[in-house]
mmCIF file of C-alpha atoms in Angstrom:
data_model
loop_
_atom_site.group_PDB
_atom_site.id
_atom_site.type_symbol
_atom_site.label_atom_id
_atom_site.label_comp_id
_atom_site.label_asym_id
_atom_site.label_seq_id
_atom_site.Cartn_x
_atom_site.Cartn_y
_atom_site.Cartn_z
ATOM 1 C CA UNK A 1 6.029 -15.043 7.897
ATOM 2 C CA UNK A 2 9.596 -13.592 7.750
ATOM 3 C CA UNK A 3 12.311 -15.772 6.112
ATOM 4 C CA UNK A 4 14.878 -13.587 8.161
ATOM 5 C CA UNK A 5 16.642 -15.529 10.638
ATOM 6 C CA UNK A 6 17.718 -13.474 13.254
ATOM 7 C CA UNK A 7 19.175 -13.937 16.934
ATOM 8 C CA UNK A 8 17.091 -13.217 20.088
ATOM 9 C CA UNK A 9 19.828 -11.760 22.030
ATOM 10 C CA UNK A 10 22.640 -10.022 19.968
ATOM 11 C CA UNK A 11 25.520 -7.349 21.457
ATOM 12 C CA UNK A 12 25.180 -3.835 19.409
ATOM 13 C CA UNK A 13 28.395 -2.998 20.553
ATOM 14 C CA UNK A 14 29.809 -6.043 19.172
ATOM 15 C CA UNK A 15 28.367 -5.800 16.042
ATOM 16 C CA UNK A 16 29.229 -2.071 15.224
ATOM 17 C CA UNK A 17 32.508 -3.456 16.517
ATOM 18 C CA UNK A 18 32.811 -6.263 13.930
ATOM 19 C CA UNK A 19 31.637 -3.998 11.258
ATOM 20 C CA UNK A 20 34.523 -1.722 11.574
ATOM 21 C CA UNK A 21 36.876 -4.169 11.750
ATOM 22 C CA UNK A 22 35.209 -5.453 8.408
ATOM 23 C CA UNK A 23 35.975 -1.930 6.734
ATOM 24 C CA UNK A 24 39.062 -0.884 7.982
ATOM 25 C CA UNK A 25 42.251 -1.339 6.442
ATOM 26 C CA UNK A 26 43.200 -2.436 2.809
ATOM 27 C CA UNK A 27 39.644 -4.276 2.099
ATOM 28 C CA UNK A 28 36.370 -4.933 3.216
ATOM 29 C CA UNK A 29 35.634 -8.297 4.342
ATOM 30 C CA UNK A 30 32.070 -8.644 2.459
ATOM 31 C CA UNK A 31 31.670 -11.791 4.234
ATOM 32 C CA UNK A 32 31.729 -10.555 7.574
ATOM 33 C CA UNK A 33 29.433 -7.379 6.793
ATOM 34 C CA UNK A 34 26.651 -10.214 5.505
ATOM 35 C CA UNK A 35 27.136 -12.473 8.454
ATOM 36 C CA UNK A 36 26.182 -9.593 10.819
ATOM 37 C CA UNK A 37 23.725 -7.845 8.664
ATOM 38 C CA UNK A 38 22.260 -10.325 7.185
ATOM 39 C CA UNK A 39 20.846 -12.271 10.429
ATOM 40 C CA UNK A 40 19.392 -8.581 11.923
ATOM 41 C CA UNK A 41 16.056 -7.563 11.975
ATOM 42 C CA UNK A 42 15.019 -3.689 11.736
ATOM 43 C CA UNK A 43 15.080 -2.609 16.185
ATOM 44 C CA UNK A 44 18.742 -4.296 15.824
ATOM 45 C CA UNK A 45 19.892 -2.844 12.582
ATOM 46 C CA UNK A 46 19.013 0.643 14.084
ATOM 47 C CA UNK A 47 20.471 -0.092 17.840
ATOM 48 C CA UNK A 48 23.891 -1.407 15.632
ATOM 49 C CA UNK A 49 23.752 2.409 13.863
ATOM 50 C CA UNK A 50 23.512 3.978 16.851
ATOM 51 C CA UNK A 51 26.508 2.113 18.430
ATOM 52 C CA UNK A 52 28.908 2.673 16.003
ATOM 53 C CA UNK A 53 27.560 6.518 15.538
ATOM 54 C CA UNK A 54 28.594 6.339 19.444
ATOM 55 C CA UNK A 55 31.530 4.617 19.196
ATOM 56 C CA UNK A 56 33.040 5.387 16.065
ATOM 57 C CA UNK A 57 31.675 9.188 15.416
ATOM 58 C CA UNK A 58 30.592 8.243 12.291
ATOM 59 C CA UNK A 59 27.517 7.248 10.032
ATOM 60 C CA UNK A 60 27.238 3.235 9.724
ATOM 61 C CA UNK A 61 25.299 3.731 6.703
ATOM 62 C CA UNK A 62 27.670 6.558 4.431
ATOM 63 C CA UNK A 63 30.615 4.188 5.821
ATOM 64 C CA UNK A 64 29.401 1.378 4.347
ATOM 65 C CA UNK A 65 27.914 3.296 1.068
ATOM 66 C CA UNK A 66 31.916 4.191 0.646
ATOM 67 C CA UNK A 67 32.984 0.521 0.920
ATOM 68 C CA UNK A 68 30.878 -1.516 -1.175
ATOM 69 C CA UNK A 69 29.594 -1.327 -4.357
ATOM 70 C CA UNK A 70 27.290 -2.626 -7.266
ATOM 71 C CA UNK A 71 24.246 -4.448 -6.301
ATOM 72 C CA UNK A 72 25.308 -5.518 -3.062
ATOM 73 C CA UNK A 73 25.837 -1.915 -2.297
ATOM 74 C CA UNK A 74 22.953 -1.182 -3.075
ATOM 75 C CA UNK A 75 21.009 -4.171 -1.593
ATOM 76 C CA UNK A 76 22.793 -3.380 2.227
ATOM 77 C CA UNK A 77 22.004 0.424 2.047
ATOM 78 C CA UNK A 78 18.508 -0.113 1.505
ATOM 79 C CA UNK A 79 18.518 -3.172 4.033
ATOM 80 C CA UNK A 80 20.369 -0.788 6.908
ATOM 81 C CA UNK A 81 17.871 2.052 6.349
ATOM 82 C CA UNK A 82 14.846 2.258 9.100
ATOM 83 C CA UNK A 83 12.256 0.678 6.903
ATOM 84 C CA UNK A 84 9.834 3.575 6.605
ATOM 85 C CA UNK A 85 13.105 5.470 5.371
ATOM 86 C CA UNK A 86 13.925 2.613 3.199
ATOM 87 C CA UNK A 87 10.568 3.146 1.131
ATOM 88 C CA UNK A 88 11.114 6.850 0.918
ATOM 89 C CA UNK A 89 14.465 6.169 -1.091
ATOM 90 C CA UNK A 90 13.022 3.698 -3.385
ATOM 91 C CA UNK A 91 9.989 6.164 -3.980
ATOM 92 C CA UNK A 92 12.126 8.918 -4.706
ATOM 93 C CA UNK A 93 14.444 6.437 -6.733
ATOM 94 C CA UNK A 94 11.624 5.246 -8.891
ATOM 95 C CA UNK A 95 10.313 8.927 -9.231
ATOM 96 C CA UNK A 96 12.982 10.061 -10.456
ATOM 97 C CA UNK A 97 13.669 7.280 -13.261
ATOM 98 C CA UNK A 98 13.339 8.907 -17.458
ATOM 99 C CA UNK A 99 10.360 6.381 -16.548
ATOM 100 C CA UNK A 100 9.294 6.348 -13.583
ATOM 101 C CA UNK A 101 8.810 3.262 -11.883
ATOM 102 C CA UNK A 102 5.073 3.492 -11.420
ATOM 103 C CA UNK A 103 4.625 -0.095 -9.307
ATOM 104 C CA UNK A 104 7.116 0.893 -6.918
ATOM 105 C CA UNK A 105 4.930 3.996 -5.965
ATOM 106 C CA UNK A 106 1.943 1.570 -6.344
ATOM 107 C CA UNK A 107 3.235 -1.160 -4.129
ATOM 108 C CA UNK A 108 4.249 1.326 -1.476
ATOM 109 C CA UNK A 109 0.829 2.661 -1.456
ATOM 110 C CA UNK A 110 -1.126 -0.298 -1.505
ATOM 111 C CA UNK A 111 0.658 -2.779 0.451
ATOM 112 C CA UNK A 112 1.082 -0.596 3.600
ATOM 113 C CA UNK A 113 -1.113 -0.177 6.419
ATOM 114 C CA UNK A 114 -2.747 3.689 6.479
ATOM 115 C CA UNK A 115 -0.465 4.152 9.481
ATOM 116 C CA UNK A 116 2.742 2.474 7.851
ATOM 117 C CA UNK A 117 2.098 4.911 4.604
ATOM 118 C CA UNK A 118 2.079 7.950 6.438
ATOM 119 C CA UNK A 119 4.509 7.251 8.443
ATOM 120 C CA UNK A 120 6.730 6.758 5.009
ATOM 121 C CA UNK A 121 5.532 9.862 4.168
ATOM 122 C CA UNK A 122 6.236 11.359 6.686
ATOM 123 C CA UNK A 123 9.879 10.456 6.464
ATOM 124 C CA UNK A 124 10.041 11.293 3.280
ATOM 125 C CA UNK A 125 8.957 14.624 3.531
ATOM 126 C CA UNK A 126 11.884 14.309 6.424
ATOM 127 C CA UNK A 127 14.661 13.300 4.039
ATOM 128 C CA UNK A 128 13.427 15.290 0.707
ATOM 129 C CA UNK A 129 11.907 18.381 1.965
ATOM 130 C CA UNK A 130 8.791 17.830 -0.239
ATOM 131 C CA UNK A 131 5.849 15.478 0.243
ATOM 132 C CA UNK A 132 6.030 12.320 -1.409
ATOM 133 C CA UNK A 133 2.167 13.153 -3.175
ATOM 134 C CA UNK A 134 3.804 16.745 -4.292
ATOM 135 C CA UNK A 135 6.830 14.518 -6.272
ATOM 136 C CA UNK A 136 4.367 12.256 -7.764
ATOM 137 C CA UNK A 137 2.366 14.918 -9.161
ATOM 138 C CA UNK A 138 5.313 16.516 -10.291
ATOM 139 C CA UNK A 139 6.713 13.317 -11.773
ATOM 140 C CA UNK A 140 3.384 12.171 -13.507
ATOM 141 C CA UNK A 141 0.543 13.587 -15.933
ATOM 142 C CA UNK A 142 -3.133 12.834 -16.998
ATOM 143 C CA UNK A 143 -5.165 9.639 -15.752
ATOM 144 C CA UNK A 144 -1.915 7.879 -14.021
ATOM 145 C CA UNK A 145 -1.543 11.514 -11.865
ATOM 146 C CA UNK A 146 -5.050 11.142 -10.455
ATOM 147 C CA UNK A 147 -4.758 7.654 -9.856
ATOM 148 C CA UNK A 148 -1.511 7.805 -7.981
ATOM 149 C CA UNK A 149 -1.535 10.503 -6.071
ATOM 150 C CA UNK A 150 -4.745 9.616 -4.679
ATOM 151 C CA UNK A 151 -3.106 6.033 -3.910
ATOM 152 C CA UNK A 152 0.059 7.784 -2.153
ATOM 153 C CA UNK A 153 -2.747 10.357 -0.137
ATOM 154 C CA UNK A 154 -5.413 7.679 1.387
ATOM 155 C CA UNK A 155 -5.593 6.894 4.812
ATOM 156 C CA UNK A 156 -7.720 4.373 4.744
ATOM 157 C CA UNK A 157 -10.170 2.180 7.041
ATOM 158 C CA UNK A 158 -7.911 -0.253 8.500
ATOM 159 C CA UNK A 159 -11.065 -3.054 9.557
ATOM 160 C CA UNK A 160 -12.298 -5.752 8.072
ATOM 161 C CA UNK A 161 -15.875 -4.707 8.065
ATOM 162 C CA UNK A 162 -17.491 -5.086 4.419
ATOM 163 C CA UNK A 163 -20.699 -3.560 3.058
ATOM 164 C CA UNK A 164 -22.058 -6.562 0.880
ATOM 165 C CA UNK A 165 -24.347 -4.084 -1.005
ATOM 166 C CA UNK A 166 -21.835 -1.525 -1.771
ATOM 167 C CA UNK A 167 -19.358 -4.334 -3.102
ATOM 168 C CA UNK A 168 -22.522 -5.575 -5.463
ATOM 169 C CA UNK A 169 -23.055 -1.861 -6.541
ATOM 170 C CA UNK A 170 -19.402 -0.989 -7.124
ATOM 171 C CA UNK A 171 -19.015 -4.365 -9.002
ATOM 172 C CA UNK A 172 -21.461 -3.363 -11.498
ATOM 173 C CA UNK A 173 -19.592 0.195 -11.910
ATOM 174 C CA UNK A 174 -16.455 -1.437 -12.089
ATOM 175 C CA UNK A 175 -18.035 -4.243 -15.155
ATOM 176 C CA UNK A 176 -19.577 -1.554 -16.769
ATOM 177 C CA UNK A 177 -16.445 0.677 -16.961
ATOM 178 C CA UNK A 178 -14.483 -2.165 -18.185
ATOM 179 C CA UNK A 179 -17.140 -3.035 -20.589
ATOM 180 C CA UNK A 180 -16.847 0.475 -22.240
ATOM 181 C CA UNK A 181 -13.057 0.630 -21.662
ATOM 182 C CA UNK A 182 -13.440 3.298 -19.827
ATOM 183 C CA UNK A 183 -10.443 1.900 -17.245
ATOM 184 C CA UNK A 184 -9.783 5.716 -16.270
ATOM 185 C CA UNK A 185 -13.748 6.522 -15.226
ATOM 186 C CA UNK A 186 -13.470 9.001 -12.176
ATOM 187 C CA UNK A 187 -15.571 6.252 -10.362
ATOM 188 C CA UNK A 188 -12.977 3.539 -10.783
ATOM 189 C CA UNK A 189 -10.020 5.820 -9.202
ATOM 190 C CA UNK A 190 -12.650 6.887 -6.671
ATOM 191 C CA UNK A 191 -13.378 3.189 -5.888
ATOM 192 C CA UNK A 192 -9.401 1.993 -5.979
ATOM 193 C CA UNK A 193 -8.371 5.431 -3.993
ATOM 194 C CA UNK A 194 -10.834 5.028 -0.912
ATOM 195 C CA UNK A 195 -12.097 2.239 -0.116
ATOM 196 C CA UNK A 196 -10.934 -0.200 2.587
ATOM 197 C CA UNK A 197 -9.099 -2.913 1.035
ATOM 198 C CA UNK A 198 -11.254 -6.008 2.833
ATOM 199 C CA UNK A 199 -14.323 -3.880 1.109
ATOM 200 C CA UNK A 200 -12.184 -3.606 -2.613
ATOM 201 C CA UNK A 201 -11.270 -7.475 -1.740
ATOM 202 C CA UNK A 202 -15.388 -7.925 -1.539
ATOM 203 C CA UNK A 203 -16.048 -5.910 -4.649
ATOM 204 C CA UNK A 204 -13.518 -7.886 -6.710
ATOM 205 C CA UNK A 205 -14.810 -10.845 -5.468
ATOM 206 C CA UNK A 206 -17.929 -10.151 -6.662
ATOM 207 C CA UNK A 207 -17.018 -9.247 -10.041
ATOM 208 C CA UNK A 208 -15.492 -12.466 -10.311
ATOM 209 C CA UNK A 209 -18.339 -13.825 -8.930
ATOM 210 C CA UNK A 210 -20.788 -12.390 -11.851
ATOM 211 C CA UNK A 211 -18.915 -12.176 -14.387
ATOM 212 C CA UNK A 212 -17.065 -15.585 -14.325
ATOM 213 C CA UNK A 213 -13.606 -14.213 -14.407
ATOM 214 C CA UNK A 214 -11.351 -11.682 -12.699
ATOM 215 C CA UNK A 215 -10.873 -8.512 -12.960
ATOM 216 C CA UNK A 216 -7.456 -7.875 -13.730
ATOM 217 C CA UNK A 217 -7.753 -10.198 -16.850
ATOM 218 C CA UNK A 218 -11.254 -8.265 -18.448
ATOM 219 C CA UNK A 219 -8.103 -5.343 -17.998
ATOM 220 C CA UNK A 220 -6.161 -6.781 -20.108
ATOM 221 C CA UNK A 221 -5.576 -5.083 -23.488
ATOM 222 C CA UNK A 222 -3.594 -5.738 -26.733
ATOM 223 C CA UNK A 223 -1.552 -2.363 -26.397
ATOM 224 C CA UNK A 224 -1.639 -1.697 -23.296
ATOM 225 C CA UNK A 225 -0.614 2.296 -21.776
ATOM 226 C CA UNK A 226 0.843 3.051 -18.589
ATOM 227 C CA UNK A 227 -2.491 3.602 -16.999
ATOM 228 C CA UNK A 228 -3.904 0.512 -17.549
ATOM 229 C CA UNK A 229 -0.759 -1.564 -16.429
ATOM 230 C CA UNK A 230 -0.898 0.980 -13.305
ATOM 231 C CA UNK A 231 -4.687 0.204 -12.564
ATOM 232 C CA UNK A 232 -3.404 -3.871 -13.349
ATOM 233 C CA UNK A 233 -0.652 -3.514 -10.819
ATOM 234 C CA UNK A 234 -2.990 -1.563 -8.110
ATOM 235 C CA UNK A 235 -5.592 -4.377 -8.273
ATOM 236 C CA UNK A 236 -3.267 -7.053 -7.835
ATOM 237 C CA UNK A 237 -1.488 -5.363 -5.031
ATOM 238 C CA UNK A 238 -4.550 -4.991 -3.041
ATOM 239 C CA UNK A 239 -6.246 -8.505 -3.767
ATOM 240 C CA UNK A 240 -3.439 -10.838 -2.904
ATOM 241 C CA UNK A 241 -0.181 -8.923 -2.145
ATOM 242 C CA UNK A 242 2.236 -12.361 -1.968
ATOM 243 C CA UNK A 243 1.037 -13.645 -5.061
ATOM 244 C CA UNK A 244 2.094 -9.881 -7.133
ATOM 245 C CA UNK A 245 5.360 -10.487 -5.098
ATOM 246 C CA UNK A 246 5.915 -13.340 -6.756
ATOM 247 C CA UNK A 247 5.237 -12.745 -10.199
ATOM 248 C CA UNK A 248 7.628 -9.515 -9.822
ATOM 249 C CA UNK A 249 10.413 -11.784 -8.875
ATOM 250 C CA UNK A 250 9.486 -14.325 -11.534
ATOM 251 C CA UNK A 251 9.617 -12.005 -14.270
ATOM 252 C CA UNK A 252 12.435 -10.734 -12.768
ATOM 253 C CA UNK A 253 14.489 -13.725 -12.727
ATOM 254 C CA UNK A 254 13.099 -15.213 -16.312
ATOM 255 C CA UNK A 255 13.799 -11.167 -17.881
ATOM 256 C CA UNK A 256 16.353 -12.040 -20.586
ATOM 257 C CA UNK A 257 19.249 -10.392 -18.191
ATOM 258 C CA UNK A 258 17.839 -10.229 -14.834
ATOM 259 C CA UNK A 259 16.525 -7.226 -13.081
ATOM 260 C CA UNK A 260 18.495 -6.890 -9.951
ATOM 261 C CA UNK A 261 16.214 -3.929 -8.796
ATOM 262 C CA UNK A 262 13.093 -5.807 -8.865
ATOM 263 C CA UNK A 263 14.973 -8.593 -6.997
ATOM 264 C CA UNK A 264 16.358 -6.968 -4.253
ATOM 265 C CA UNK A 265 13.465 -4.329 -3.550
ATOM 266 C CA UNK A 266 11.260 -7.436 -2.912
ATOM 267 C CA UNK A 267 13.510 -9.732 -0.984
ATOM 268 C CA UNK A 268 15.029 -6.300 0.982
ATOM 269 C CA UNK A 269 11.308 -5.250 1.736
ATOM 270 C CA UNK A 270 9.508 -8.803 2.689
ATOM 271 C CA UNK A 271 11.925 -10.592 4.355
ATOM 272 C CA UNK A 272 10.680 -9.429 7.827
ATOM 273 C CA UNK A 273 6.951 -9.154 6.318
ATOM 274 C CA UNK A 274 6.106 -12.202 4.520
ATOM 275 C CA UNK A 275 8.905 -13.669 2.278
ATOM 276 C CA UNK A 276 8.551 -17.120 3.713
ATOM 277 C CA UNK A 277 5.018 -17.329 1.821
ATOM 278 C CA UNK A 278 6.720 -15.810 -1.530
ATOM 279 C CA UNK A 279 8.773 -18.162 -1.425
ATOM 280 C CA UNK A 280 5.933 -20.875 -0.607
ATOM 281 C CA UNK A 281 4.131 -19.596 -3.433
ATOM 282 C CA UNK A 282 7.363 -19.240 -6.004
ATOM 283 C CA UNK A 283 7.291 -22.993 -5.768
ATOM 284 C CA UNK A 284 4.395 -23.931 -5.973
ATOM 285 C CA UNK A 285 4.199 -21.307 -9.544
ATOM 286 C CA UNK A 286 7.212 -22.919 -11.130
ATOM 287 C CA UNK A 287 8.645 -26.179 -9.323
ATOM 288 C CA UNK A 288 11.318 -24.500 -8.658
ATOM 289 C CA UNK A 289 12.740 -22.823 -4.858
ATOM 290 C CA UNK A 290 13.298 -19.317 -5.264
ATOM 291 C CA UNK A 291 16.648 -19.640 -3.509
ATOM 292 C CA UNK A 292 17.596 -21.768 -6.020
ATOM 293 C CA UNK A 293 16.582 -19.182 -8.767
ATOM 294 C CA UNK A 294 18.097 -16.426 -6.889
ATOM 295 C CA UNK A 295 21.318 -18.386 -6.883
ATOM 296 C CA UNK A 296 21.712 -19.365 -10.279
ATOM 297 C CA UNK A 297 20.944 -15.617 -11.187
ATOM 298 C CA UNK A 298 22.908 -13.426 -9.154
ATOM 299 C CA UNK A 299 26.579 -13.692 -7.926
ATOM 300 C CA UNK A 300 29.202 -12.818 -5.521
ATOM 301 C CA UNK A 301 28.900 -11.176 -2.377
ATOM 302 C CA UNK A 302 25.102 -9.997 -3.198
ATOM 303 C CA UNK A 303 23.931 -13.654 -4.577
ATOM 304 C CA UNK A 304 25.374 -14.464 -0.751
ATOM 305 C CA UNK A 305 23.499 -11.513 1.192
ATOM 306 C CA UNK A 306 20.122 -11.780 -0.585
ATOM 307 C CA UNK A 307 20.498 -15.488 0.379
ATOM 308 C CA UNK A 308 20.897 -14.543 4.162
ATOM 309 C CA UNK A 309 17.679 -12.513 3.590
ATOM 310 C CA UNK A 310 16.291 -15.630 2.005
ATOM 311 C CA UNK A 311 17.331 -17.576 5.124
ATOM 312 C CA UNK A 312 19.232 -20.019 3.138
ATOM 313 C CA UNK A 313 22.451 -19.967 3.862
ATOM 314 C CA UNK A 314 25.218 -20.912 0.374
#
């Protein structure tokens, strides 16, 4: 469940109305940008763009790029954009990182729906003039290339019809490639790159089931290389997508000096999805809230919005 709290009847008008009074002048009043922003969900965020475009002849979004800064700039451009738009920035972001920012691409790929990803690719092809596959190649060599751009090209089966057979066959391929840590066997990026994800839940199931632990631990490894953190990351995204959300923002917030990016891409991205549950789950992980955490981390104007997103008001 969402942990945005938004209105069911709202004035555009109004709001594009309120948000240029907040940036004009000497000063932006931060507080009045979060108190309209922050209780909006995605149809209102874009009917409030298209107001102000109509009533003030100018973008909402480069306006508000040119009045705010840091994190909380950051954190309110990628919370204005159209979602699908949203993930095609923090694709091409994490692209085009000295390292890329391989989960990103992974999360984006495997949390979606096969309709929701192309539609992201489709507006990223849109914004970029490339394909988002044809930047990840380009970005990426070797094992992690195959892997990825297969991940960012599926278009998956969408039901939640499982073969019980296949799932006991592809466990054993899976074990066996483990075993021999072979974690970048064609058959394991052919498994991970086309199956349905109820029928990779089944197969993962089963390998716990045989082999009396999961899968993503037997991955584990004293050294481990980008690949095998990728292939990590891509099983935990598709097995139980809340709980990966929740260890990013734990190790986000315990990091000695906290990652803001990790923080905001997951509270900016779930909070009309399924923060409500992250949060549920945060708690339960460290006896702690997450708003709490969030608080006691982060400051100012963006500690504030990210709390609106939270749906916990300072």
């Amino acid at each position: 469940m969402a942990s945005l709290a938004a209105p069911g009847h709202f004035s555009p008008t109004e709001d594009a109305e309120a948000l240029q009074k907040a940036c004009k002048g000497w000063g932006t009043n931060e507080k009045l940008i979060i108190k309209v922003l922050g209780h909006r969900n995605a149809a209102q965020r874009k009917q409030i763009r298209q107001a102000y475009e109509q009533l003030y002849e100018e973008d909402l979004v480069k306006r508000l790029e040119s009045e705010l800064s840091g994190d909380f700039e950051k954190a309110v451009y990628r919370w204005i954009l159209d979602p699908v738009d949203r993930d095609a920035v923090l694709a091409n972001v994490a692209l085009k990182k000295s390292n890329p920012d391989f989960p990103v691409i992974i999360e984006i790929s495997c949390v979606h729906s096969p309709d929701e990803l192309l539609e992201v690719r489709k507006a990223y092809k849109l914004r970029y003039k490339r394909s988002l596959e044809e930047d990840v190649a380009a970005h990426t060599t070797g094992d992690i290339r195959k892997l990825l751009v297969g991940l960012v090209s599926a278009y998956r089966f969408e039901g939640e019809e499982i073969n019980a057979r296949l799932a006991n066959s592809e466990a054993d391929v899976l074990h066996n490639a483990i075993k021999d840590k072979a974690f970048n066997h064609d058959e394991v990026i052919r498994i991970l790159t086309t199956r349905s994800k109820a029928q990779l839940r089944a197969t993962f199931n089963r390998y716990r089931d045989d082999q009396g632990t999961s899968i993503t631990k037997n991955i584990l490894v004293e050294h481990p290389d980008d690949f095998s953190v990728a292939l990590r990351t891509t099983i935990r995204c598709f097995n139980d997508q809340q709980k990966y959300f929740e260890k990013v923002l734990r190790n986000a917030i315990k990091r000695a000096g906290t990652d803001e990016d990790d923080i905001t891409r997951v509270i900016v991205t779930r909070a009309e999805k399924d923060l409500k549950e992250i949060k549920e789950g945060y708690y339960k992980r460290n006896s702690a809230s997450l708003d709490q955490a969030v608080a006691k981390d982060t400051s100012g104007d963006y500690k504030a919005f990210l709390l609106a997103l939270l749906g916990k008001e300072e």
